[in-house]
CSV table of C-alpha atoms in Angstrom, one decimal:
chain,number,residue,atom,x,y,z
A,19,MET,CA,-9.4,-18.6,-1.2
A,20,THR,CA,-11.3,-15.4,-0.5
A,21,SER,CA,-8.5,-13.0,-1.4
A,22,GLY,CA,-8.2,-11.6,-4.9
A,23,LYS,CA,-5.4,-10.4,-7.1
A,24,MET,CA,-4.8,-6.8,-6.1
A,25,SER,CA,-2.1,-4.4,-7.3
A,26,ARG,CA,-2.8,-1.0,-5.8
A,27,PRO,CA,0.7,0.5,-5.4
A,28,ARG,CA,2.1,1.1,-1.9
A,29,ARG,CA,5.6,2.1,-3.0
A,30,LYS,CA,6.7,3.9,0.2
A,31,GLU,CA,5.8,0.9,2.4
A,32,ARG,CA,7.5,-1.5,0.0
A,33,ASN,CA,10.8,0.5,-0.1
A,34,SER,CA,10.7,0.7,3.7
A,35,MET,CA,10.3,-3.1,4.0
A,36,ALA,CA,13.1,-3.7,1.6
A,37,THR,CA,15.4,-1.5,3.5
A,38,THR,CA,14.4,-3.0,6.8
A,39,LEU,CA,14.9,-6.6,5.7
A,40,ALA,CA,18.3,-5.8,4.2
A,41,LYS,CA,19.4,-4.0,7.4
A,42,VAL,CA,18.3,-6.9,9.6
A,43,ALA,CA,20.1,-9.4,7.3
A,44,THR,CA,23.3,-7.5,6.9
A,45,GLY,CA,23.5,-7.0,10.6
A,46,VAL,CA,24.6,-10.6,11.0
A,47,GLY,CA,27.9,-9.9,9.2
A,48,SER,CA,30.3,-11.6,6.7
A,49,PHE,CA,29.1,-14.2,4.2
A,50,ALA,CA,26.0,-15.1,6.2
A,51,GLY,CA,24.9,-11.4,6.1
A,52,ILE,CA,25.4,-11.3,2.3
A,53,LEU,CA,23.3,-14.4,1.9
A,54,LEU,CA,20.5,-13.1,4.2
A,55,ALA,CA,20.5,-9.7,2.5
A,56,SER,CA,20.2,-11.4,-0.9
A,57,GLN,CA,17.3,-13.4,0.3
A,58,ALA,CA,15.6,-10.4,1.8
A,59,LEU,CA,15.9,-8.5,-1.5
A,60,TYR,CA,14.6,-11.5,-3.4
A,61,VAL,CA,11.6,-11.7,-1.0
A,62,PHE,CA,10.9,-8.0,-1.5
A,63,ALA,CA,11.1,-8.3,-5.3
A,64,THR,CA,8.9,-11.4,-5.6
A,65,THR,CA,6.2,-10.7,-3.0
A,66,PRO,CA,3.1,-8.9,-4.4
A,67,CYS,CA,2.1,-5.7,-2.7
A,68,LEU,CA,-1.6,-6.1,-1.8
A,69,PRO,CA,-4.0,-3.3,-0.7
A,70,PRO,CA,-6.5,-3.3,2.1
A,71,PRO,CA,-10.3,-3.1,1.6
A,72,ASP,CA,-11.9,0.2,0.9
A,73,ASN,CA,-12.5,2.4,3.9
A,74,SER,CA,-9.7,1.1,6.0
A,75,GLY,CA,-7.7,2.5,8.9
A,76,HIS,CA,-8.5,6.2,9.4
A,77,ARG,CA,-11.4,5.9,6.9
A,78,PHE,CA,-13.2,3.0,8.7
A,79,GLU,CA,-16.9,3.6,9.2
A,80,GLU,CA,-17.2,6.0,12.2
A,81,ASP,CA,-20.2,4.1,13.6
A,82,GLY,CA,-18.6,0.7,12.7
A,83,LEU,CA,-20.0,-2.2,10.8
A,84,VAL,CA,-22.6,-4.5,12.3
A,85,VAL,CA,-22.8,-8.3,11.9
A,86,THR,CA,-26.4,-9.6,12.5
A,87,ASN,CA,-26.4,-13.1,11.1
A,88,TYR,CA,-25.4,-14.8,14.3
A,89,GLY,CA,-26.0,-18.5,14.7
A,90,THR,CA,-24.9,-19.5,11.3
A,91,ASN,CA,-22.2,-22.1,11.1
A,92,ASP,CA,-21.4,-21.3,7.4
A,93,ALA,CA,-18.6,-18.8,7.5
A,94,ARG,CA,-18.9,-18.2,3.8
A,95,LYS,CA,-22.2,-16.4,4.5
A,96,ASN,CA,-20.4,-13.9,6.6
A,97,GLY,CA,-21.1,-10.4,5.5
A,98,LYS,CA,-24.4,-11.1,3.8
A,99,ASN,CA,-26.1,-9.4,6.8
A,100,GLU,CA,-23.3,-7.0,7.6
A,101,HIS,CA,-24.2,-3.4,7.1
A,102,ARG,CA,-23.4,0.2,8.2
A,103,ASN,CA,-24.9,1.5,11.5
A,104,SER,CA,-28.7,2.1,11.1
A,105,GLY,CA,-29.1,3.5,14.6
A,106,ASP,CA,-31.4,0.8,16.0
A,107,GLU,CA,-28.9,-1.9,17.0
A,108,ILE,CA,-28.9,-0.9,20.7
A,109,ASN,CA,-28.1,-4.4,22.0
A,110,CYS,CA,-24.8,-4.8,20.1
A,111,PHE,CA,-21.6,-6.2,21.5
A,112,ASN,CA,-19.0,-3.6,20.6
A,113,LEU,CA,-15.7,-4.8,19.4
A,114,VAL,CA,-12.6,-2.8,18.4
A,115,LEU,CA,-9.6,-4.3,16.6
A,116,ILE,CA,-6.5,-2.1,16.6
A,117,GLY,CA,-3.1,-2.7,15.1
A,118,ASP,CA,-1.1,-3.3,11.9
A,119,SER,CA,-1.8,-4.8,8.5
A,120,PRO,CA,-3.9,-7.8,9.5
A,121,VAL,CA,-6.3,-5.4,11.2
A,122,GLU,CA,-6.3,-3.1,8.2
A,123,GLY,CA,-7.3,-6.1,6.1
A,124,VAL,CA,-4.4,-6.2,3.7
A,125,GLY,CA,-4.9,-8.9,1.1
A,126,ASN,CA,-8.6,-9.2,1.6
A,127,LYS,CA,-11.3,-7.7,-0.7
A,128,THR,CA,-13.8,-6.7,2.0
A,129,HIS,CA,-13.8,-6.1,5.7
A,130,SER,CA,-16.3,-9.0,6.1
A,131,GLU,CA,-13.6,-11.3,4.8
A,132,ALA,CA,-10.7,-9.8,6.8
A,133,LEU,CA,-9.8,-10.3,10.4
A,134,GLY,CA,-12.2,-7.8,11.7
A,135,GLY,CA,-15.3,-9.2,10.0
A,136,ARG,CA,-14.4,-12.8,10.7
A,137,THR,CA,-13.7,-12.0,14.4
A,138,ALA,CA,-17.0,-10.1,14.7
A,139,GLN,CA,-18.8,-13.1,13.1
A,140,ALA,CA,-17.2,-15.5,15.6
A,141,PHE,CA,-18.2,-13.3,18.6
A,142,SER,CA,-21.8,-12.9,17.1
A,143,ASN,CA,-22.1,-16.7,16.8
A,144,MET,CA,-20.8,-17.3,20.3
A,145,LEU,CA,-22.8,-14.6,22.0
A,146,ARG,CA,-25.9,-15.0,19.8
A,147,LYS,CA,-26.3,-11.3,19.4
A,148,PRO,CA,-25.3,-8.6,16.8
A,149,VAL,CA,-21.8,-7.4,17.0
A,150,ARG,CA,-20.7,-3.9,16.0
A,151,TYR,CA,-17.0,-3.7,15.1
A,152,TRP,CA,-14.2,-1.3,14.1
A,153,SER,CA,-10.9,-2.2,12.5
A,154,PHE,CA,-8.4,0.5,13.2
A,155,GLY,CA,-5.2,-0.7,11.5
A,156,LYS,CA,-2.4,0.4,9.2
A,157,SER,CA,0.3,-1.5,7.5
A,158,GLY,CA,3.8,-1.0,8.6
A,159,LEU,CA,3.0,0.3,12.1
A,160,THR,CA,5.2,-0.8,15.1
A,161,ALA,CA,3.6,-1.0,18.6
A,162,ASP,CA,4.5,2.6,19.1
A,163,GLY,CA,3.1,3.6,15.7
A,164,ILE,CA,-0.2,2.0,16.7
A,165,ARG,CA,-0.2,4.0,19.9
A,166,VAL,CA,0.4,7.2,18.1
A,167,GLU,CA,-1.8,6.7,15.0
A,168,MET,CA,-4.6,4.3,16.0
A,169,THR,CA,-5.4,4.8,19.7
A,170,PRO,CA,-6.8,8.3,18.9
A,171,LEU,CA,-9.4,6.6,16.8
A,172,LEU,CA,-10.1,4.2,19.7
A,173,ARG,CA,-10.6,7.1,22.1
A,174,LYS,CA,-13.0,8.8,19.7
A,175,THR,CA,-15.1,5.7,19.4
A,176,ALA,CA,-15.0,5.0,23.1
A,177,ARG,CA,-16.5,8.4,23.8
A,178,LYS,CA,-19.6,7.4,21.8
A,179,TYR,CA,-19.9,3.6,22.4
A,180,ASP,CA,-19.3,1.3,25.3
A,181,ILE,CA,-16.5,-0.9,24.1
A,182,HIS,CA,-16.7,-4.5,25.4
A,183,ALA,CA,-13.6,-6.0,24.0
A,184,ILE,CA,-10.4,-4.8,22.2
A,185,VAL,CA,-8.2,-7.0,20.0
A,186,VAL,CA,-4.6,-5.8,19.5
A,187,SER,CA,-2.3,-7.0,16.7
A,188,CYS,CA,1.3,-5.8,16.9
A,189,GLY,CA,4.9,-6.8,16.8
A,190,VAL,CA,5.5,-8.0,13.3
A,191,ASN,CA,6.9,-4.7,12.2
A,192,ASN,CA,9.0,-4.5,15.3
A,193,VAL,CA,10.5,-7.8,14.2
A,194,LEU,CA,11.1,-6.5,10.7
A,195,LYS,CA,12.6,-3.3,12.0
A,196,GLY,CA,15.1,-5.3,14.1
A,197,ASP,CA,13.9,-3.9,17.5
A,198,SER,CA,15.3,-5.5,20.7
A,199,ALA,CA,12.9,-7.3,23.0
A,200,ALA,CA,13.5,-4.5,25.6
A,201,LEU,CA,12.5,-1.7,23.2
A,202,PHE,CA,9.4,-3.7,22.0
A,203,GLY,CA,8.5,-4.3,25.7
A,204,LYS,CA,8.5,-0.5,26.4
A,205,GLU,CA,6.5,0.2,23.3
A,206,LEU,CA,4.0,-2.5,24.1
A,207,ASP,CA,3.6,-1.4,27.7
A,208,SER,CA,2.9,2.2,26.5
A,209,LEU,CA,0.4,0.9,23.9
A,210,ILE,CA,-1.5,-1.1,26.5
A,211,ASP,CA,-1.5,1.9,28.9
A,212,SER,CA,-2.9,4.1,26.1
A,213,ILE,CA,-5.6,1.5,25.3
A,214,THR,CA,-6.7,1.1,29.0
A,215,ALA,CA,-6.8,4.9,29.4
A,216,SER,CA,-9.3,5.0,26.5
A,217,CYS,CA,-11.9,2.5,27.8
A,218,PRO,CA,-13.7,1.4,30.9
A,219,ILE,CA,-12.0,-1.0,33.3
A,220,THR,CA,-14.5,-3.6,32.3
A,221,THR,CA,-13.2,-3.8,28.7
A,222,SER,CA,-11.4,-7.0,27.9
A,223,ILE,CA,-8.1,-6.7,26.0
A,224,ILE,CA,-6.9,-9.5,23.8
A,225,MET,CA,-3.4,-9.5,22.4
A,226,LEU,CA,-2.8,-11.6,19.3
A,227,GLU,CA,0.2,-13.8,19.8
A,228,LEU,CA,3.2,-12.8,17.6
A,229,ILE,CA,3.6,-15.3,14.8
A,230,ASP,CA,6.7,-17.3,14.6
A,231,PHE,CA,8.3,-16.3,11.3
A,232,ALA,CA,9.7,-19.8,10.8
A,233,TYR,CA,6.3,-20.9,9.7
A,234,LEU,CA,5.6,-18.2,7.1
A,235,PRO,CA,5.5,-19.9,3.7
A,236,PHE,CA,7.1,-17.1,1.7
A,237,LEU,CA,10.4,-16.9,3.7
A,238,PRO,CA,13.4,-18.9,2.6
A,239,TRP,CA,15.8,-20.5,5.1
A,240,PRO,CA,18.0,-19.2,6.7
A,241,LEU,CA,16.3,-15.8,6.6
A,242,SER,CA,13.2,-17.4,8.2
A,243,LYS,CA,15.5,-18.7,11.0
A,244,LEU,CA,16.8,-15.3,11.8
A,245,LEU,CA,13.4,-13.7,11.8
A,246,SER,CA,12.1,-16.6,13.9
A,247,TRP,CA,14.6,-16.0,16.5
A,248,ARG,CA,13.6,-12.3,16.6
A,249,SER,CA,9.9,-13.0,16.7
A,250,THR,CA,10.1,-15.6,19.4
A,251,SER,CA,12.2,-13.2,21.5
A,252,LEU,CA,9.6,-10.5,21.2
A,253,GLN,CA,6.7,-12.9,21.9
A,254,LYS,CA,8.4,-13.9,25.2
A,255,GLU,CA,8.6,-10.2,26.0
A,256,MET,CA,4.9,-9.8,25.2
A,257,LYS,CA,4.0,-12.6,27.6
A,258,ALA,CA,6.1,-11.0,30.3
A,259,ILE,CA,4.4,-7.6,29.8
A,260,VAL,CA,0.9,-9.2,29.9
A,261,ASP,CA,1.7,-11.3,33.0
A,262,ASP,CA,3.1,-8.3,34.9
A,263,ARG,CA,0.0,-6.1,34.3
A,264,GLU,CA,-1.3,-4.7,37.6
A,265,VAL,CA,-4.1,-6.7,39.2
A,266,GLY,CA,-7.4,-4.7,39.2
A,267,ARG,CA,-6.9,-3.1,35.8
A,268,ASN,CA,-8.4,-4.2,32.6
A,269,HIS,CA,-8.1,-8.0,32.0
A,270,VAL,CA,-5.5,-8.6,29.4
A,271,GLU,CA,-4.8,-12.0,27.8
A,272,ILE,CA,-3.0,-13.4,24.8
A,273,ALA,CA,-4.8,-15.3,22.1
A,274,SER,CA,-2.5,-18.2,21.1
A,275,LEU,CA,-2.4,-18.9,17.4
A,276,PRO,CA,-1.5,-22.5,16.5
A,277,LYS,CA,0.8,-23.4,13.6
A,278,ILE,CA,-1.2,-23.7,10.4
A,279,SER,CA,0.8,-26.9,9.5
A,280,ASP,CA,-0.8,-28.6,12.5
A,281,PHE,CA,-4.3,-27.8,11.2
A,282,LEU,CA,-3.5,-29.5,7.9
A,283,ASN,CA,-2.8,-32.7,9.7
A,284,ASP,CA,-5.9,-32.6,11.9
A,285,SER,CA,-9.1,-32.0,10.0
A,286,SER,CA,-11.1,-33.1,13.0
A,287,ASN,CA,-10.3,-29.9,14.9
A,288,ILE,CA,-13.4,-28.2,16.1
A,289,LEU,CA,-12.2,-24.9,14.5
A,290,PHE,CA,-12.9,-26.5,11.2
A,291,ASP,CA,-16.6,-26.9,12.0
A,292,HIS,CA,-17.6,-24.4,9.3
A,293,MET,CA,-16.3,-26.7,6.6
A,294,LYS,CA,-17.6,-29.8,4.9
A,295,GLN,CA,-15.4,-32.9,5.0
A,296,GLU,CA,-14.4,-32.7,1.3
A,297,GLU,CA,-13.3,-29.1,1.9
A,298,LYS,CA,-11.2,-30.2,4.9
A,299,ASP,CA,-9.6,-33.0,2.8
A,300,ALA,CA,-8.6,-30.5,0.1
A,301,LEU,CA,-7.1,-27.9,2.4
A,302,GLN,CA,-3.7,-26.4,1.5
A,303,LEU,CA,-1.4,-24.0,3.2
A,304,SER,CA,-2.3,-21.3,0.7
A,305,ASP,CA,-6.0,-21.4,1.9
A,306,PHE,CA,-4.9,-19.6,5.0
A,307,TYR,CA,-3.0,-16.7,3.5
A,308,ALA,CA,-3.5,-13.9,1.0
A,309,ASP,CA,-1.8,-14.0,-2.4
A,310,ASP,CA,1.4,-12.7,-0.8
A,311,ASN,CA,1.7,-15.8,1.4
A,312,PHE,CA,2.2,-13.4,4.4
A,313,HIS,CA,-1.1,-11.7,5.4
A,314,PRO,CA,-3.9,-13.8,6.8
A,315,ALA,CA,-6.9,-14.5,4.5
A,316,GLY,CA,-9.5,-17.2,3.8
A,317,HIS,CA,-9.5,-19.9,6.5
A,318,GLY,CA,-6.7,-18.1,8.3
A,319,ASN,CA,-9.0,-15.2,9.3
A,320,ILE,CA,-11.9,-17.5,10.1
A,321,ILE,CA,-9.9,-19.6,12.5
A,322,ALA,CA,-8.2,-16.6,14.0
A,323,GLY,CA,-11.5,-15.0,14.7
A,324,LYS,CA,-12.8,-18.2,16.4
A,325,ILE,CA,-9.7,-18.4,18.6
A,326,ILE,CA,-10.0,-14.7,19.6
A,327,ALA,CA,-13.7,-15.3,20.5
A,328,ASN,CA,-12.8,-18.4,22.5
A,329,THR,CA,-10.1,-16.4,24.4
A,330,TYR,CA,-12.7,-13.8,25.4
A,331,ARG,CA,-15.1,-16.6,26.6
A,332,ASN,CA,-12.3,-18.1,28.7
A,333,MET,CA,-11.5,-14.6,30.2
A,334,LYS,CA,-15.1,-14.2,31.2
A,335,ASP,CA,-15.1,-17.7,32.7
A,336,GLN,CA,-12.0,-17.0,34.7
A,337,SER,CA,-13.5,-13.7,36.0
A,338,ALA,CA,-16.7,-15.5,37.0
A,339,LEU,CA,-14.7,-18.1,39.0
A,340,LYS,CA,-12.6,-15.4,40.8
A,341,ALA,CA,-15.8,-13.6,41.8
A,342,ARG,CA,-17.2,-16.6,43.6
C-alpha cells in the first residue's frame, strides 16, 4: 500500500467528527441511540488521524503539478515525471479537483499517490498528452464549505489557465453532519453554480458518486447501516440535481464508483490492467484504503482516477453524437 503511518495532529477536526458522529447516533433515540453513540465514540477513539501531503489545499502549487509520463501502464511509476510548472508545457490538459479530504490527499504521502495525481495520470494516459492538475481540497468541508473555501481558488486558477475538466468530491461530511437530502441538494446546487460561474461553458464537470457507508471497512454494524441510509439518500439527491441541470450549460456527469468488494472477486476487470496477475491474486481490501480504512489510497486512488477519466471520455463521446 502506498500510504504511510502518519500522525500529524488535527485535533480540531477529530473533535468535530466525534461530536458529529455522536449526534447522528443519539438522534435515533433510546437503546439503539446509546449503542450507536457508543460505536461512534469507539470509531473516533480507534481511527488514526492522518495528514494530507505537504502543500495541500490553500497551499497547493499556484501553477499546478504536471504529469508528463503518459503512455505508461505501470501506475507505480506515476510521479517519476511529475514536476512543478516550468512554463513550457503549453499543450497541457488542465484538470482541477475540488472538494473534501480525498482531494486534499489525506492518508497519502504525496500528491502523485493521492486522488489528484492518480486522476491526472489516468487522463494523461488516455489523452496521450501532459496533464496539469490542481487539488483544491480540505478535510471536513461540506458541499457549502467547498463553495465558500475552495471555489475562490478555482476562480483564481481559471483566470490564468483554460480549465478543461473539473472533478468534484463532496457529500461525505454532509452525511456525517446529519444533513437532510433537501439541505444537501441546496448546497450542491449552489456549489455547482459557483463552479460553472468560474469556468467556460466548455469545461466538463465530473461529480464523484457519494460512497455508500455500508461498504467502509472501519464502520461497525449497525452504525454503518444508519450512515448507509443517509449516504444513499444524499446520493439520490445528487443524481436528481445533476439530472435537472439546465441544458446548454456545462456538461455535468456523475462518476460511478463500484464496490471495492466486487473488485476483489473479479481480477480480470480492465481497471486492474496496471497490475501483474500475482499482484491481483494477493489483493486485499486494505490495499484500497489509507491506514485509517476510510480515505482512499493505493489501488483505490488508481482505480478511481481511471473511472473519472473514462467518465470524461464518455461525456465527450455523448457530446460528439449529439452534435451530428
